[in-house]
Amino acid sequence: MALSEFELIHRYFAAGRVPVAGPGVVRGIGDDCAILTVPPGCELAVSVDTLVSGVHFPADMAPREIGYRALAVNLSDLAAAGATPAWFTLALTLPAVDEAWLAEFAAGLAALAAEAGIALVGGDTTRGPLVITVQVAGHVATGRALARDGAGAGDLVCVTGTPGDAAAGLSQWGAPGADDYLRRRFLRPTPRLAEARLLPGLASACIDVSDGLLADLGHILEASGVGADVQVDEVPRSPALAGWPDPERALVWVLAGGDDYELCFTVPPDRRAELEQAFAAAGLAFAVIGHIGAQPGLRCFRRDGSRYHPAVSGYEHFA
Ligand code: ADP
Ligand code: MG
């Protein structure tokens, strides 16, 4: 590469607006390892996600949006664990050193990193087809991390936001007159960090919705050894999807569309009031969409009490 790896990192990340220092960063970019301090009384939460151009995002997506989204999908994993974001590393595989592309990519990354209070502490830079890997680390009070295996019979099934919007937005990619709100929900998913902060100690299980609401709820059910009844008409819909010309198509996006990065969690019924108060006090919202039962499997119902059999349950990478 014409620009050396070190110059590239320095110019676009370290000297740009991407935070590279912060609490617990003893050594960041520039050494062989980042050296980090986890706050006392906390455990380390770590997750990694790779975005492959043309697979996880359209090849013509703007670099600023790619930068934002690469971090957003990873922050969502920290949210699902109830962890506070602290540090991330970035492995970039680039077809060429395109400085305009890098500046835009870094700007998108920087915007969300600053907002989430997460510092870039290292990474790797290689040449090849465009692939972005972000690894995030955060901390959570010892023993309080949320997991998929804690749901119990009688718990309520809850979800944040309005699932389905991102899939609807992606389906309209490049279409003339595409809905701007829906497109944006795909481009700039909101990692539900504020909501996640309220869940430890109240929620019994949690997952972020990356593959589709029912598919990801299915992971909670499997890990917890339980089943669920879901009232599909109780899942909140954005005005864009509530008014969609084909309501059955919209419902498939709501239940099976990926890429929303909402949180799906369960809460014991006797903690519901406490959780509602905490959310209301923070100006946040969630919806109850069903309940957990001891009988395994996922059963869906319409408002009139009839069974609903979803045609597709979610995105599977190797299906
Ligand atoms: P090494 O040879 O030890 O792998 P590198 O030459 O790959 O080191 O990287 C030099 C420094 O720059 C390291 O501290 C590394 O973490 C950092 N770095 C490399 N690429 C990136 C990147 N894309 N984002 C952030 N930091 C990076
Ligand atoms: Mg390296």
Coordinates of C-alpha atoms and ligand atoms in Angstrom, one line a residue:
M1 CA 0.0 0.0 0.0
A2 CA 1.3 3.5 -0.9
L3 CA 0.4 4.8 2.5
S4 CA 2.0 2.7 5.2
E5 CA -0.3 0.9 7.6
F6 CA 0.9 3.0 10.5
E7 CA 0.3 6.3 8.6
L8 CA -3.1 5.1 7.5
I9 CA -4.1 4.2 11.0
H10 CA -2.7 7.4 12.5
R11 CA -4.3 9.7 9.9
Y12 CA -7.8 8.3 9.8
F13 CA -8.3 6.8 13.3
A14 CA -5.8 7.8 15.9
A15 CA -5.5 11.5 14.9
G16 CA -9.1 11.7 13.7
R17 CA -12.2 11.9 15.8
V18 CA -12.3 8.2 16.8
P19 CA -11.7 8.2 20.5
V20 CA -8.5 6.2 21.1
A21 CA -8.1 6.8 24.8
G22 CA -10.5 6.6 27.7
P23 CA -11.1 5.0 31.1
G24 CA -9.1 1.8 31.6
V25 CA -6.8 2.3 28.5
V26 CA -3.3 1.8 29.8
R27 CA -1.8 1.4 26.3
G28 CA -3.8 1.7 23.1
I29 CA -2.9 1.8 19.4
G30 CA 0.8 1.6 18.5
D31 CA 2.0 -1.3 20.6
D32 CA 1.8 -5.0 20.2
C33 CA -1.1 -5.3 22.6
A34 CA -3.6 -2.9 24.1
I35 CA -3.3 -3.0 27.9
L36 CA -6.6 -2.4 29.6
T37 CA -8.0 -2.3 33.2
V38 CA -11.4 -3.7 34.0
P39 CA -13.1 -1.8 36.8
P40 CA -13.1 -3.6 40.2
G41 CA -16.1 -5.7 40.8
C42 CA -16.7 -6.2 37.1
E43 CA -16.4 -9.0 34.5
L44 CA -15.1 -8.5 31.0
A45 CA -17.7 -8.9 28.1
V46 CA -16.2 -9.5 24.7
S47 CA -17.8 -10.0 21.3
V48 CA -16.7 -9.9 17.6
D49 CA -18.7 -9.5 14.4
T50 CA -17.5 -9.5 10.8
L51 CA -19.2 -7.6 8.0
V52 CA -18.5 -8.8 4.5
S53 CA -19.2 -6.5 1.6
G54 CA -22.0 -7.8 -0.5
V55 CA -23.1 -10.3 2.2
H56 CA -23.8 -8.2 5.3
F57 CA -24.3 -4.9 3.5
P58 CA -24.8 -3.8 -0.1
A59 CA -21.5 -3.3 -1.9
D60 CA -22.6 0.2 -2.8
M61 CA -23.4 1.3 0.7
A62 CA -21.8 4.6 1.6
P63 CA -18.5 4.2 3.7
R64 CA -19.8 6.5 6.4
E65 CA -22.8 4.2 7.0
I66 CA -20.5 1.1 6.8
G67 CA -18.4 2.6 9.6
Y68 CA -21.4 3.4 11.7
R69 CA -23.0 0.0 11.2
A70 CA -19.9 -2.0 11.8
L71 CA -19.7 -0.6 15.3
A72 CA -23.4 -0.6 15.9
V73 CA -23.9 -4.3 15.4
N74 CA -21.2 -5.0 17.8
L75 CA -22.4 -2.6 20.5
S76 CA -25.7 -4.4 20.2
D77 CA -24.0 -7.6 21.5
L78 CA -22.7 -5.7 24.5
A79 CA -26.2 -4.4 25.1
A80 CA -27.6 -7.9 25.0
A81 CA -25.3 -8.9 27.8
G82 CA -26.2 -5.7 29.8
A83 CA -22.5 -4.6 29.5
T84 CA -21.1 -1.1 29.4
P85 CA -19.0 -0.5 26.2
A86 CA -15.4 0.3 26.9
W87 CA -12.9 -0.7 24.2
F88 CA -12.9 -2.0 20.6
T89 CA -10.4 -3.2 18.0
L90 CA -10.8 -3.0 14.2
A91 CA -9.5 -5.4 11.6
L92 CA -9.8 -3.8 8.2
T93 CA -9.3 -5.7 4.9
L94 CA -9.3 -3.1 2.1
P95 CA -9.1 -3.6 -1.7
A96 CA -7.0 -0.5 -2.0
V97 CA -6.1 2.6 0.1
D98 CA -8.8 5.0 -0.9
E99 CA -8.3 8.0 1.4
A100 CA -11.7 9.5 0.7
W101 CA -13.3 6.2 1.6
L102 CA -11.3 5.9 4.8
A103 CA -12.1 9.4 5.9
E104 CA -15.8 8.8 5.5
F105 CA -15.6 5.3 7.1
A106 CA -13.7 6.8 10.1
A107 CA -16.3 9.6 10.4
G108 CA -19.2 7.1 10.6
L109 CA -17.3 5.0 13.1
A110 CA -16.2 8.1 15.2
A111 CA -19.8 9.4 15.5
L112 CA -21.0 6.3 17.2
A113 CA -17.8 5.6 19.1
A114 CA -18.0 9.0 20.8
E115 CA -21.7 8.6 21.5
A116 CA -21.3 5.2 23.1
G117 CA -18.1 6.1 25.0
I118 CA -16.0 3.4 23.5
A119 CA -12.3 3.7 22.6
L120 CA -10.4 2.2 19.6
V121 CA -7.4 0.5 21.2
G122 CA -5.9 -1.5 18.3
G123 CA -6.5 -3.5 15.2
D124 CA -5.1 -4.9 12.0
T125 CA -5.0 -3.6 8.4
T126 CA -4.7 -5.9 5.4
R127 CA -5.3 -5.9 1.6
G128 CA -8.1 -8.0 0.1
P129 CA -11.8 -7.8 -0.6
L130 CA -13.6 -5.4 1.7
V131 CA -14.2 -7.0 5.1
I132 CA -14.6 -5.2 8.4
T133 CA -14.2 -7.0 11.7
V134 CA -14.9 -5.1 14.9
Q135 CA -14.3 -6.7 18.3
V136 CA -15.9 -4.9 21.3
A137 CA -15.2 -5.2 25.0
G138 CA -17.1 -3.9 27.9
H139 CA -17.7 -4.6 31.5
V140 CA -20.6 -5.7 33.6
A141 CA -20.9 -6.1 37.4
T142 CA -19.8 -9.5 38.4
G143 CA -22.6 -12.1 38.1
R144 CA -25.0 -9.6 36.5
A145 CA -24.4 -10.2 32.8
L146 CA -27.6 -11.1 30.9
A147 CA -27.6 -14.4 29.0
R148 CA -29.9 -16.5 26.8
D149 CA -30.5 -19.3 29.2
G150 CA -32.4 -17.7 32.1
A151 CA -36.0 -17.6 30.8
G152 CA -38.5 -19.5 33.0
A153 CA -42.1 -20.6 32.6
G154 CA -44.5 -17.7 33.2
D155 CA -41.9 -15.0 32.3
L156 CA -43.1 -12.3 29.9
V157 CA -41.5 -12.0 26.4
C158 CA -40.6 -8.4 25.6
V159 CA -39.1 -6.5 22.8
T160 CA -37.8 -2.9 22.3
G161 CA -38.5 -0.7 19.3
T162 CA -40.3 -1.7 16.1
P163 CA -38.8 -4.8 14.6
G164 CA -39.0 -5.4 10.8
D165 CA -38.1 -1.8 9.8
A166 CA -34.5 -2.7 8.8
A167 CA -35.5 -5.7 6.7
A168 CA -38.1 -3.6 5.0
G169 CA -35.5 -0.8 4.3
L170 CA -33.0 -3.3 2.9
S171 CA -35.7 -4.9 0.7
Q172 CA -36.1 -1.4 -1.0
W173 CA -32.4 -0.9 -1.5
G174 CA -31.9 1.1 -4.7
A175 CA -35.7 1.2 -5.4
P176 CA -37.0 4.6 -6.6
G177 CA -39.1 6.3 -3.9
A178 CA -37.8 4.1 -1.2
D179 CA -39.0 5.0 2.3
D180 CA -36.3 7.1 4.0
Y181 CA -37.2 6.1 7.5
L182 CA -37.0 2.4 6.7
R183 CA -33.7 2.8 4.8
R184 CA -32.2 4.6 7.7
R185 CA -33.3 1.9 10.2
F186 CA -31.1 -0.5 8.2
L187 CA -28.2 1.9 7.7
R188 CA -28.1 3.2 11.3
P189 CA -29.5 0.7 13.7
T190 CA -29.6 2.0 17.3
P191 CA -27.7 -0.3 19.7
R192 CA -30.1 -0.5 22.7
L193 CA -27.5 0.4 25.3
A194 CA -29.7 2.7 27.3
E195 CA -32.4 0.0 27.6
A196 CA -29.8 -2.6 28.3
R197 CA -28.6 -0.7 31.4
L198 CA -32.0 -1.1 33.0
L199 CA -32.2 -4.9 32.5
P200 CA -29.6 -6.6 34.8
G201 CA -31.3 -7.7 38.0
L202 CA -34.8 -7.6 36.4
A203 CA -34.7 -9.4 33.0
S204 CA -34.2 -13.2 33.2
A205 CA -32.8 -13.6 29.6
C206 CA -31.8 -11.3 26.8
I207 CA -30.7 -11.4 23.1
D208 CA -30.3 -8.9 20.4
V209 CA -32.4 -9.3 17.3
S210 CA -29.9 -9.7 14.4
D211 CA -31.5 -12.7 12.5
G212 CA -35.2 -12.0 13.1
L213 CA -37.4 -11.7 16.1
L214 CA -38.7 -15.3 16.2
A215 CA -35.3 -16.8 15.3
D216 CA -33.6 -14.9 18.0
L217 CA -36.3 -15.6 20.6
G218 CA -35.9 -19.2 19.5
H219 CA -32.3 -19.1 20.8
I220 CA -33.5 -18.0 24.2
L221 CA -36.1 -20.8 24.2
E222 CA -33.5 -23.4 23.3
A223 CA -30.9 -22.2 25.7
S224 CA -33.5 -22.0 28.5
G225 CA -35.2 -25.3 27.7
V226 CA -38.6 -23.6 27.5
G227 CA -41.3 -22.6 24.9
A228 CA -43.3 -19.5 24.2
D229 CA -46.6 -18.2 23.0
V230 CA -46.3 -15.0 21.0
Q231 CA -49.1 -12.7 20.1
V232 CA -47.8 -11.5 16.7
D233 CA -50.1 -8.5 16.5
E234 CA -48.7 -7.2 19.8
V235 CA -45.3 -6.6 18.3
P236 CA -45.1 -2.8 17.8
R237 CA -45.0 -1.5 14.3
S238 CA -43.6 1.7 13.0
P239 CA -46.0 3.9 11.1
A240 CA -44.2 3.0 7.9
L241 CA -44.9 -0.8 8.4
A242 CA -48.3 -0.3 10.1
G243 CA -49.4 1.4 6.9
W244 CA -47.7 -1.0 4.6
P245 CA -49.9 -1.8 1.5
D246 CA -49.4 -5.6 2.0
P247 CA -49.9 -6.2 5.8
E248 CA -49.0 -9.9 5.5
R249 CA -45.7 -9.0 3.9
A250 CA -45.1 -6.5 6.7
L251 CA -45.8 -9.1 9.3
V252 CA -43.1 -11.4 7.9
W253 CA -40.6 -8.5 8.2
V254 CA -41.7 -7.8 11.8
L255 CA -41.3 -11.5 12.8
A256 CA -38.5 -12.7 10.6
G257 CA -36.6 -9.7 9.2
G258 CA -33.0 -9.4 10.5
D259 CA -30.8 -6.4 11.1
D260 CA -33.0 -4.6 13.6
Y261 CA -30.7 -4.9 16.6
E262 CA -33.6 -4.5 19.0
L263 CA -33.5 -6.4 22.3
C264 CA -35.7 -9.3 23.0
F265 CA -35.8 -10.2 26.7
T266 CA -37.9 -12.1 29.2
V267 CA -38.9 -10.8 32.6
P268 CA -40.6 -12.6 35.5
P269 CA -44.2 -11.2 35.9
D270 CA -43.5 -9.9 39.4
R271 CA -40.7 -7.7 38.1
R272 CA -42.8 -6.2 35.3
A273 CA -44.0 -3.1 37.2
E274 CA -40.4 -2.3 38.3
L275 CA -39.1 -2.6 34.8
E276 CA -41.9 -0.4 33.4
Q277 CA -41.1 2.3 36.0
A278 CA -37.4 2.1 35.1
F279 CA -38.1 2.4 31.4
A280 CA -40.7 5.2 31.9
A281 CA -38.3 7.2 34.1
A282 CA -35.6 6.9 31.4
G283 CA -38.1 7.9 28.7
L284 CA -37.8 4.5 27.0
A285 CA -40.3 1.8 26.0
F286 CA -40.7 -1.9 25.5
A287 CA -43.7 -4.1 24.6
V288 CA -44.9 -7.3 26.0
I289 CA -45.5 -9.7 23.1
G290 CA -46.1 -13.1 24.8
H291 CA -45.1 -15.4 27.6
I292 CA -42.8 -18.3 28.3
G293 CA -44.3 -21.7 28.9
A294 CA -42.8 -25.0 30.1
Q295 CA -43.8 -26.8 26.8
P296 CA -41.0 -26.5 24.3
G297 CA -41.6 -24.8 20.9
L298 CA -42.7 -21.4 19.7
R299 CA -46.4 -20.9 19.1
C300 CA -47.8 -17.7 17.3
F301 CA -51.3 -16.3 17.6
R302 CA -53.3 -13.6 15.8
R303 CA -55.4 -11.1 17.7
D304 CA -58.6 -13.2 17.1
G305 CA -56.9 -16.2 18.9
S306 CA -56.2 -18.1 15.7
R307 CA -52.8 -19.8 15.2
Y308 CA -50.3 -18.1 12.9
H309 CA -47.7 -20.2 11.1
P310 CA -44.8 -18.1 10.0
A311 CA -43.5 -19.0 6.6
V312 CA -39.9 -18.1 7.4
S313 CA -38.4 -17.8 10.8
G314 CA -35.2 -15.8 10.1
Y315 CA -31.9 -15.4 8.3
E316 CA -29.6 -18.4 8.6
H317 CA -26.1 -17.9 7.3
F318 CA -25.6 -21.3 5.8
A319 CA -29.2 -22.3 5.2
Ligands
ADP1 P1 1.6 -6.0 14.5 O1 2.7 -6.2 13.5 O2 2.1 -6.2 16.0 O3 0.4 -6.8 14.2 P2 0.5 -3.8 13.2 O4 1.6 -3.3 12.4 O5 -0.5 -4.7 12.6 O6 1.2 -4.5 14.5 O7 -0.2 -2.6 13.9 C1 0.5 -1.6 14.5 C2 -0.4 -0.9 15.5 O8 -1.5 -0.3 14.9 C3 -0.9 -1.9 16.6 O9 -1.0 -1.3 17.8 C4 -2.3 -2.2 16.0 O10 -3.2 -2.5 17.1 C5 -2.7 -0.9 15.4 N1 -3.6 -1.0 14.3 C6 -3.4 -1.7 13.1 N2 -4.4 -1.6 12.3 C7 -5.4 -0.9 13.0 C8 -6.7 -0.6 12.7 N3 -7.3 -0.9 11.5 N4 -7.4 0.1 13.7 C9 -6.8 0.4 14.8 N5 -5.5 0.1 15.1 C10 -4.8 -0.6 14.2
MG2 MG -0.9 -6.5 12.4

